PDB file of C-alpha atoms in Angstrom:
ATOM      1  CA  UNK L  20     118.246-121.169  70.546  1.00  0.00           C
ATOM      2  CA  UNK L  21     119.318-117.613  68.965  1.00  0.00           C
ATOM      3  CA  UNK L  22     119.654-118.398  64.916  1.00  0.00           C
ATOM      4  CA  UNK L  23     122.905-117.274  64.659  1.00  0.00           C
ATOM      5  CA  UNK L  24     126.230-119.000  63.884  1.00  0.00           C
ATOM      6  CA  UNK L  25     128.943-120.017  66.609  1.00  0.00           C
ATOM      7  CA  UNK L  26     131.684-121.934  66.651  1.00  0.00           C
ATOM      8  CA  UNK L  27     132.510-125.214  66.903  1.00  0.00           C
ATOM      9  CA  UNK L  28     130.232-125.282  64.194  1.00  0.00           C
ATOM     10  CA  UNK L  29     128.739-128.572  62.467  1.00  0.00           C
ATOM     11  CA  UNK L  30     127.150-128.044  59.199  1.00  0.00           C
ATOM     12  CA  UNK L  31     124.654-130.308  57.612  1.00  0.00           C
ATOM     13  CA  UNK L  32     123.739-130.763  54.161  1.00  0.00           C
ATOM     14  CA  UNK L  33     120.887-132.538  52.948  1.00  0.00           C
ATOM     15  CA  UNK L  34     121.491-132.290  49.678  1.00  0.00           C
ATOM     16  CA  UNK L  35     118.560-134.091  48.034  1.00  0.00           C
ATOM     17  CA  UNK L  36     118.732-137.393  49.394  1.00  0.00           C
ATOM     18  CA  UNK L  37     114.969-139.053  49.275  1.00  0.00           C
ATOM     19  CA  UNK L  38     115.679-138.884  53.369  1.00  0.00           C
ATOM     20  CA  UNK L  39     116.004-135.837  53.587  1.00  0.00           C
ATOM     21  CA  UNK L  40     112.677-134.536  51.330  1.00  0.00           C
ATOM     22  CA  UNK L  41     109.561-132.958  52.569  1.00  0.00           C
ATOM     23  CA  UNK L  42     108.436-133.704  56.042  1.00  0.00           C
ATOM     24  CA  UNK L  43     111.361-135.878  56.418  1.00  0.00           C
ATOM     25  CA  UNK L  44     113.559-132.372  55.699  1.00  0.00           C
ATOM     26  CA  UNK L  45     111.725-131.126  58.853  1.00  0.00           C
ATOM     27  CA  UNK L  46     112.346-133.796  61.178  1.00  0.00           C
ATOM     28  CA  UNK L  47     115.936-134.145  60.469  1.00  0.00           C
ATOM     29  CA  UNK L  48     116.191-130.515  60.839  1.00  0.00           C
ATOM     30  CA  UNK L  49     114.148-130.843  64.475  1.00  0.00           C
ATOM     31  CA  UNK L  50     116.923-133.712  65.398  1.00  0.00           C
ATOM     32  CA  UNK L  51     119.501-131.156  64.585  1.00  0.00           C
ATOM     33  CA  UNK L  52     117.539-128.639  66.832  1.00  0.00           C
ATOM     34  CA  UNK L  53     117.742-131.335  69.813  1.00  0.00           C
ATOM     35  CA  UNK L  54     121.250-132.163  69.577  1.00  0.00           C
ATOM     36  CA  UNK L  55     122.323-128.209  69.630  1.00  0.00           C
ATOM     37  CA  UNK L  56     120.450-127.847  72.091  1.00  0.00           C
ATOM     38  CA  UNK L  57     121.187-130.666  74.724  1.00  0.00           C
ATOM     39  CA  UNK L  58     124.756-130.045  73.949  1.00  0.00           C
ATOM     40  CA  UNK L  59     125.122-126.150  73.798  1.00  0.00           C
ATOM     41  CA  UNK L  60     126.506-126.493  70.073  1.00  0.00           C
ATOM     42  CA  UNK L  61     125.826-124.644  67.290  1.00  0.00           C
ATOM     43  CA  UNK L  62     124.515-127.278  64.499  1.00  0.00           C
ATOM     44  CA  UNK L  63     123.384-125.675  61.192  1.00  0.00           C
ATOM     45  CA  UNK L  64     121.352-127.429  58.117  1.00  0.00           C
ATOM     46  CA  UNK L  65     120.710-126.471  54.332  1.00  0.00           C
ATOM     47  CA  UNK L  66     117.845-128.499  53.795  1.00  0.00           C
ATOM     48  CA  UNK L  67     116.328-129.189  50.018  1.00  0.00           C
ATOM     49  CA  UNK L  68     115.496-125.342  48.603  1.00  0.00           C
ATOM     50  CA  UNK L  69     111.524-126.300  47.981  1.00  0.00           C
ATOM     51  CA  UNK L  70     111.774-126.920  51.864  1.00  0.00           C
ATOM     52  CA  UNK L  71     113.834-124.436  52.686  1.00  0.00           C
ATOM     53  CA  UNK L  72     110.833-121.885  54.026  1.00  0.00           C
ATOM     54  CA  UNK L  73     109.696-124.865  55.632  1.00  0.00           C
ATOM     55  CA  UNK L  74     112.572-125.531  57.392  1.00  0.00           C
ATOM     56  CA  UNK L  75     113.109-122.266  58.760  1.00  0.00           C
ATOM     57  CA  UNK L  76     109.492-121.969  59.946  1.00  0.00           C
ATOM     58  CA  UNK L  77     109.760-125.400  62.080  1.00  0.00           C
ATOM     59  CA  UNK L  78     113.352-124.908  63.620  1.00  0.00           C
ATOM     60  CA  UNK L  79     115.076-121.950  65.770  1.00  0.00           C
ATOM     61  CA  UNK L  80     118.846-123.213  64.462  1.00  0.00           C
ATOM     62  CA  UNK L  81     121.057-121.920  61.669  1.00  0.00           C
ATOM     63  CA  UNK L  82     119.649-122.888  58.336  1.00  0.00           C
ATOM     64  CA  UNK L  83     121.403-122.244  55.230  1.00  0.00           C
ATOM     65  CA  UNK L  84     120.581-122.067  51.530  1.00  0.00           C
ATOM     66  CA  UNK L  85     122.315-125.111  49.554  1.00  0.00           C
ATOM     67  CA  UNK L  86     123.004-122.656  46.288  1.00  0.00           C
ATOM     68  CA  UNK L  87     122.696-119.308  44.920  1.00  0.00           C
ATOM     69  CA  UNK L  88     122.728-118.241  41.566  1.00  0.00           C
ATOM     70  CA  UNK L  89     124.834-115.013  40.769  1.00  0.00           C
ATOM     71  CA  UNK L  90     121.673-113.215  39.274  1.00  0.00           C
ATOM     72  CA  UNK L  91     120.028-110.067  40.743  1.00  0.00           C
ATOM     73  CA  UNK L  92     116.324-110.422  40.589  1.00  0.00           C
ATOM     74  CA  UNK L  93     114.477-110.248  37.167  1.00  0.00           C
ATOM     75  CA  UNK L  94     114.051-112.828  34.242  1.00  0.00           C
ATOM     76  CA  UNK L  95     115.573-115.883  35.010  1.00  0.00           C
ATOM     77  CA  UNK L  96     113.902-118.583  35.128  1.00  0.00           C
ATOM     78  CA  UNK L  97     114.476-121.352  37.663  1.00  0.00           C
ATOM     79  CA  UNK L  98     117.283-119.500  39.451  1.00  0.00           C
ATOM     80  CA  UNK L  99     117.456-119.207  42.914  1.00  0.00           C
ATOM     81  CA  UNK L 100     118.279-115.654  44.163  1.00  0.00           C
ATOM     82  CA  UNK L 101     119.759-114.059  47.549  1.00  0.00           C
ATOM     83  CA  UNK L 102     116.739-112.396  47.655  1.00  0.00           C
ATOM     84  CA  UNK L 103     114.362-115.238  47.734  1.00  0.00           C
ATOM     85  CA  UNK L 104     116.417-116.749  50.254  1.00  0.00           C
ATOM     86  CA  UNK L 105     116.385-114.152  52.987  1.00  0.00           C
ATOM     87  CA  UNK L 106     112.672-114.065  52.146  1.00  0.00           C
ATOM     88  CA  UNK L 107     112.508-117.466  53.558  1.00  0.00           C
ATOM     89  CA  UNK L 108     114.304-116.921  56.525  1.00  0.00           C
ATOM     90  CA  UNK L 109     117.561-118.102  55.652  1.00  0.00           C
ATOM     91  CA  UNK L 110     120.628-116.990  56.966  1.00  0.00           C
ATOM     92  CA  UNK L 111     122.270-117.722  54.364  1.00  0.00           C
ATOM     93  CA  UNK L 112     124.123-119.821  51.647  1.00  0.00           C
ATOM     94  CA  UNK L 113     126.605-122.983  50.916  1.00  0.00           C
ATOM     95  CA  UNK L 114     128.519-121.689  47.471  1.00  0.00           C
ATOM     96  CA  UNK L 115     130.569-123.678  45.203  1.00  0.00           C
ATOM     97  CA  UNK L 116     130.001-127.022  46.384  1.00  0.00           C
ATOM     98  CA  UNK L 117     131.475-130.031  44.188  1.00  0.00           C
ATOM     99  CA  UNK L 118     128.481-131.307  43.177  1.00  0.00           C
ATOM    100  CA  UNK L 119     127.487-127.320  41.882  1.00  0.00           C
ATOM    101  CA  UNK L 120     130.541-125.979  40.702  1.00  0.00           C
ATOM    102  CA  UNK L 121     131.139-122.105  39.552  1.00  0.00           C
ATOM    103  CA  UNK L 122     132.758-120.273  37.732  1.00  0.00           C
ATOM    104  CA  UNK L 123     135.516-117.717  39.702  1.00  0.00           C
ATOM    105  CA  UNK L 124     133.537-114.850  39.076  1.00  0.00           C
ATOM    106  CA  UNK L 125     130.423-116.259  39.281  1.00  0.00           C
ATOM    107  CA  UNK L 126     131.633-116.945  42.652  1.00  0.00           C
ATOM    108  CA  UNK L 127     132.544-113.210  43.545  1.00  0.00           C
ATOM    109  CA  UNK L 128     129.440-112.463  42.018  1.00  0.00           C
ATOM    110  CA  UNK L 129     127.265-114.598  44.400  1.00  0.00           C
ATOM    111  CA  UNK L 130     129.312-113.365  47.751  1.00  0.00           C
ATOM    112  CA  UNK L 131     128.384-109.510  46.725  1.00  0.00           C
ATOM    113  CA  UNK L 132     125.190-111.124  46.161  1.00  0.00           C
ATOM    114  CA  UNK L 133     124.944-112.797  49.556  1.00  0.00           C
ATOM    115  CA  UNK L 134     126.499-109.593  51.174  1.00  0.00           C
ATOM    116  CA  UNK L 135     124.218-106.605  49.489  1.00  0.00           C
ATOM    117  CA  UNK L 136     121.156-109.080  51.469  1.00  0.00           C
ATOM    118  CA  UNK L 137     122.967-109.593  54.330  1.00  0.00           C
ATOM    119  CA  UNK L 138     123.116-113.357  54.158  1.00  0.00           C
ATOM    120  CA  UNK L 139     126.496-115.501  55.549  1.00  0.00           C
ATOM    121  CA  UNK L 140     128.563-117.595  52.621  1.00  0.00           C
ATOM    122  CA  UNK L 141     129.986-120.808  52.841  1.00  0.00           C
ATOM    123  CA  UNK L 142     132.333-121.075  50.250  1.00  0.00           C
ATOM    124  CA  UNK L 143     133.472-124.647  49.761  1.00  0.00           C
ATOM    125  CA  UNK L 144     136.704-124.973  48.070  1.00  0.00           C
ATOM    126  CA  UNK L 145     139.502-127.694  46.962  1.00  0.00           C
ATOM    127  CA  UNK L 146     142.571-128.038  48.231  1.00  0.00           C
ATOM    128  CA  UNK L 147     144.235-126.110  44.786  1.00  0.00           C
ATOM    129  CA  UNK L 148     142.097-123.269  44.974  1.00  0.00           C
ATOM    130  CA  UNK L 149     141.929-122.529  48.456  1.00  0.00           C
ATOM    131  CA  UNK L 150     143.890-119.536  49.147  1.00  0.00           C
ATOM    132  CA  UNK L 151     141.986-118.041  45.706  1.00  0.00           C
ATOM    133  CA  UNK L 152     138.604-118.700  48.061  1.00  0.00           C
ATOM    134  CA  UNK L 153     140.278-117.100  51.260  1.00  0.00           C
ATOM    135  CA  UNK L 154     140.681-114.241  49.175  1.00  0.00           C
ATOM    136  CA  UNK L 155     137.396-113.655  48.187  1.00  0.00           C
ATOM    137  CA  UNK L 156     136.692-113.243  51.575  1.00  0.00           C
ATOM    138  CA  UNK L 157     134.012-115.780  52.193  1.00  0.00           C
ATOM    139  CA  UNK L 158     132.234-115.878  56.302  1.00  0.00           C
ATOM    140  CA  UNK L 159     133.171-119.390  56.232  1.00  0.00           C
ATOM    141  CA  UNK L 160     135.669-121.826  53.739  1.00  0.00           C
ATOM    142  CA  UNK L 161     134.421-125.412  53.975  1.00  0.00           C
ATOM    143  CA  UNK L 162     138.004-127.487  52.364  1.00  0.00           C
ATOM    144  CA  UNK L 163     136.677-130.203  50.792  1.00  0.00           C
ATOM    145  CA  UNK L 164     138.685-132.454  48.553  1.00  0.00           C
ATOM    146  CA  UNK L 165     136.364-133.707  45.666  1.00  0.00           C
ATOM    147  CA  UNK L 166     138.059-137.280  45.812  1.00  0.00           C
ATOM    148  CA  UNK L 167     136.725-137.906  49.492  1.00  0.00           C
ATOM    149  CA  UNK L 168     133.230-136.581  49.333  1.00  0.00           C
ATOM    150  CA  UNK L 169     130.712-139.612  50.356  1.00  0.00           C
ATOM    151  CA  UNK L 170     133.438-141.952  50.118  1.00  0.00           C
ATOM    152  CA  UNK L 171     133.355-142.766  54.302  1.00  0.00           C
ATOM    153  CA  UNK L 172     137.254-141.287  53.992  1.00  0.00           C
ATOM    154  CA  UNK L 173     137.378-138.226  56.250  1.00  0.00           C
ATOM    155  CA  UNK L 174     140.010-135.973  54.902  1.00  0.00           C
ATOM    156  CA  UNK L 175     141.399-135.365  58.623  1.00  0.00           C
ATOM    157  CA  UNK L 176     142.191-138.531  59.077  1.00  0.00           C
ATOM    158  CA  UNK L 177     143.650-139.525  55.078  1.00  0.00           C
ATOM    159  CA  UNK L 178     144.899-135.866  54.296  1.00  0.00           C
ATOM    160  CA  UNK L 179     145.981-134.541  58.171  1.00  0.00           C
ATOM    161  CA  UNK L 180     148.774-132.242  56.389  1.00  0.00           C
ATOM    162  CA  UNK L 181     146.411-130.779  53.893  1.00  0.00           C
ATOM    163  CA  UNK L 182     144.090-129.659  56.195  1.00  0.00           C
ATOM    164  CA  UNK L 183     147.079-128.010  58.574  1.00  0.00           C
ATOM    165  CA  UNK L 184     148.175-126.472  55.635  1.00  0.00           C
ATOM    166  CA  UNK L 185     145.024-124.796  53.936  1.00  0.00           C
ATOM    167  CA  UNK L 186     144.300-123.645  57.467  1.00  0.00           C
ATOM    168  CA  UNK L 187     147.520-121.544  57.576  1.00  0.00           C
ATOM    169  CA  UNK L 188     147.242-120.468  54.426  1.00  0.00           C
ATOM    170  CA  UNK L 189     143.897-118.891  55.283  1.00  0.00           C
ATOM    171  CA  UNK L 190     144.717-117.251  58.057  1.00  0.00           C
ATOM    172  CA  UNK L 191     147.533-115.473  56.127  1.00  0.00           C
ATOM    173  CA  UNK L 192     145.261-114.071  54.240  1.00  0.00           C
ATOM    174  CA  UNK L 193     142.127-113.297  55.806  1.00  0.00           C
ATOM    175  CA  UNK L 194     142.534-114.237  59.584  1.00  0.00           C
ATOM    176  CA  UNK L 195     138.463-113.605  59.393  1.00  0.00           C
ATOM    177  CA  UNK L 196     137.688-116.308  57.530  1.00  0.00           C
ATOM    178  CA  UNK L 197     136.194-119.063  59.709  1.00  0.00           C
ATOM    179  CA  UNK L 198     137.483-122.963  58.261  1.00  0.00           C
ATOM    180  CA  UNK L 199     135.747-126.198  58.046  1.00  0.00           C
ATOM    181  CA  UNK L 200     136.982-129.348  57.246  1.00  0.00           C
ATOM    182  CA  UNK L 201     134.650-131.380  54.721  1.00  0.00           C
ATOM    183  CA  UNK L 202     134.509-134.823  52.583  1.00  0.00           C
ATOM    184  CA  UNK L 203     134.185-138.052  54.017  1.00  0.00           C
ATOM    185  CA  UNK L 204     133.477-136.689  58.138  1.00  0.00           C
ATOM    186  CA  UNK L 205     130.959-139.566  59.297  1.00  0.00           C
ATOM    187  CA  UNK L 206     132.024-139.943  62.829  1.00  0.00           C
ATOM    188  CA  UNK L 207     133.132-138.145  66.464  1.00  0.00           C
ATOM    189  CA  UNK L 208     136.837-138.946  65.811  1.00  0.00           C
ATOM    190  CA  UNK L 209     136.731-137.608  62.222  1.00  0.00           C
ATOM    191  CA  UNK L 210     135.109-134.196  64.001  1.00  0.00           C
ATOM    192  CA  UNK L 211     137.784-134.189  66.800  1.00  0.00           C
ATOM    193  CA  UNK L 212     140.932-134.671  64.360  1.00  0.00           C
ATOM    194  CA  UNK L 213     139.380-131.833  62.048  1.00  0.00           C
ATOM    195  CA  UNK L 214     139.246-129.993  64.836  1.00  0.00           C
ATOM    196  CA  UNK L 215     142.426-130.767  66.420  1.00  0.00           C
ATOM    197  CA  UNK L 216     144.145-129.916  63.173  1.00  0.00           C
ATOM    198  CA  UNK L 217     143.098-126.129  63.570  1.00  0.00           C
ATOM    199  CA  UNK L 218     139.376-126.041  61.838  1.00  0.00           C
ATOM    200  CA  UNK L 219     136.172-124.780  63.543  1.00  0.00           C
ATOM    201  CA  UNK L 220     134.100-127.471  62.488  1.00  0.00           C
ATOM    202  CA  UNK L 221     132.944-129.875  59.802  1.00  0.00           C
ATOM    203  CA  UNK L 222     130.627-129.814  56.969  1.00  0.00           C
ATOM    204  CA  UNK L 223     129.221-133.401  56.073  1.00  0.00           C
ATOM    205  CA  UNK L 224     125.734-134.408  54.323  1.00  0.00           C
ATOM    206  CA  UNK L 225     125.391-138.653  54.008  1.00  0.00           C
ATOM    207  CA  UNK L 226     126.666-139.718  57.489  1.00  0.00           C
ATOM    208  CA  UNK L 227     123.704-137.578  59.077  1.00  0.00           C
ATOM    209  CA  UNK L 228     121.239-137.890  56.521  1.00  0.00           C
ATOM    210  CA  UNK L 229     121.430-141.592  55.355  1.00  0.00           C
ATOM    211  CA  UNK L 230     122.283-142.642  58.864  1.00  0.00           C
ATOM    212  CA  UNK L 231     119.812-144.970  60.694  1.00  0.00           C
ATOM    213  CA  UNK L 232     119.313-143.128  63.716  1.00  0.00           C
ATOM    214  CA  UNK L 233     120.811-139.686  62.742  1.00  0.00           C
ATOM    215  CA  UNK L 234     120.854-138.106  66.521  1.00  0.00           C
ATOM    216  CA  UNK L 235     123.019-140.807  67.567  1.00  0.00           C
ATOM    217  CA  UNK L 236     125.271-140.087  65.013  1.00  0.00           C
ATOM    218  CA  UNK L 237     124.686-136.152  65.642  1.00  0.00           C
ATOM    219  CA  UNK L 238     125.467-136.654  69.155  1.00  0.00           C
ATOM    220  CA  UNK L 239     128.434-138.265  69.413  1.00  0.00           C
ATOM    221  CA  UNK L 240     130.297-135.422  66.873  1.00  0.00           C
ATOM    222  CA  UNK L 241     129.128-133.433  69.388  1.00  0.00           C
ATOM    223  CA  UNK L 242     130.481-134.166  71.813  1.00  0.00           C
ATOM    224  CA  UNK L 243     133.259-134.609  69.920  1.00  0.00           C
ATOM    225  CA  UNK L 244     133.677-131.233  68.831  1.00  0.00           C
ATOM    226  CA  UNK L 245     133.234-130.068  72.428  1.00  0.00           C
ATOM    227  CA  UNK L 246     135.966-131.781  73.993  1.00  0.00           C
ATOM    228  CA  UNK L 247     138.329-131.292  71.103  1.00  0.00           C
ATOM    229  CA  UNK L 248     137.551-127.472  70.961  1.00  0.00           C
ATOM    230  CA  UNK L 249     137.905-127.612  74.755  1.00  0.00           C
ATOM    231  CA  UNK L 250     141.405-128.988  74.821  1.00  0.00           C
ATOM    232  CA  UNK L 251     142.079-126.096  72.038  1.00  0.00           C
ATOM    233  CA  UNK L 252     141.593-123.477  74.667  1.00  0.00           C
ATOM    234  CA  UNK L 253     139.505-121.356  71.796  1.00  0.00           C
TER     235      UNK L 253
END
């Protein structure tokens, strides 16, 4: 399985859930490897950053950083540079996600970061401040409304026009910007409507990582997000 991304794309994050820590970071990562692989669909996964070397060492898929600081390499303590994560194999980086908000040009700062070491960005973004994001010119815009995140609410299904709309308004302005659809996606029909309302794919974090048997639940937005991509004719 080449370690590139393709799209439909589901994108896990582990975050730091005690489920998702150490050896149990690996084997929800090798479940992700199964599932892409037995359904020809490209599943990524930022696991915990202590495991992210790991990760990447035990798994042929997509795995991403969860942060990155805006700091070149030198005295700063505890900060978690581009460099350091291409050293671990990473291809590269969630940015701005709710739970680790930046600043705007911290923001731009971490995407030149991301782009002097050749590492992919997904930029996660509100609904306000999403044609600001598509702007910065970001690989990939996750929309994630901060209301919906682990709430079980999938914003495709409670916000349909919001999601139509930010995806227009990204393509405006940087048709290269690829769009996922985030907060509250926790099953197949959540990753079918996102993609039926014009995303490439979903990022989600709790329904995969807290679930009790995480391939089922893995499997089924695949093949989800096949047949819905399918009926798009992308």
């Amino acid at each position: 399985m080449p370690r590139k991304i393709e799209y439909p794309l589901i994108a896990l994050n582990f975050k730091v859930y005690l489920e998702a820590i150490g050896e149990k970071a690996v084997e929800l990562a090798r479940i992700a490897e199964e599932v892409s692989r037995e359904y020809g669909i490209c599943v990524m996964v930022a696991p915990p950053q202590i495991d992210l070397a790991r990760v990447v060492q035990e798994v042929e898929i997509p795995i991403f950083a969860q942060h990155v600081d805006p700091y070149k390499p030198g005295s700063h303590t505890g900060a978690v540079i581009a460099e350091d994560v291409k050293a671990a194999g990473a291809l590269g980086s969630i940015v701005n996600h709710s739970e680790h908000r930046l600043k705007l040009a911290d923001i731009r700062m971490v995407l030149e970061r991301l782009r002097e070491n050749e590492l992919m960005s997904l930029l996660c973004t509100d609904i306000v401040e999403t044609t600001k994001a598509a702007a910065l010119g970001p690989d990939i815009l996750a929309i994630e409304p901060p209301e919906l995140i682990g709430t079980g609410i999938p914003v495709s299904k409670a916000k349909p026009e919001v999601v139509t709309g930010a995806v227009e308004a990204v393509k405006k302005i940087n048709p290269a910007v690829h769009v996922l659809c985030g907060a509250g996606i926790s099953a197949g029909d959540d990753v079918a409507k996102a993609i039926e309302l014009g995303t490439e794919g979903v990022l989600l974090a709790s329904a995969y990582v807290k679930a009790k048997d995480p391939k089922a639940v893995l499997s089924e937005m695949a093949e989800a997000a096949l047949k819905s991509w399918e009926k798009r004719g992308d």
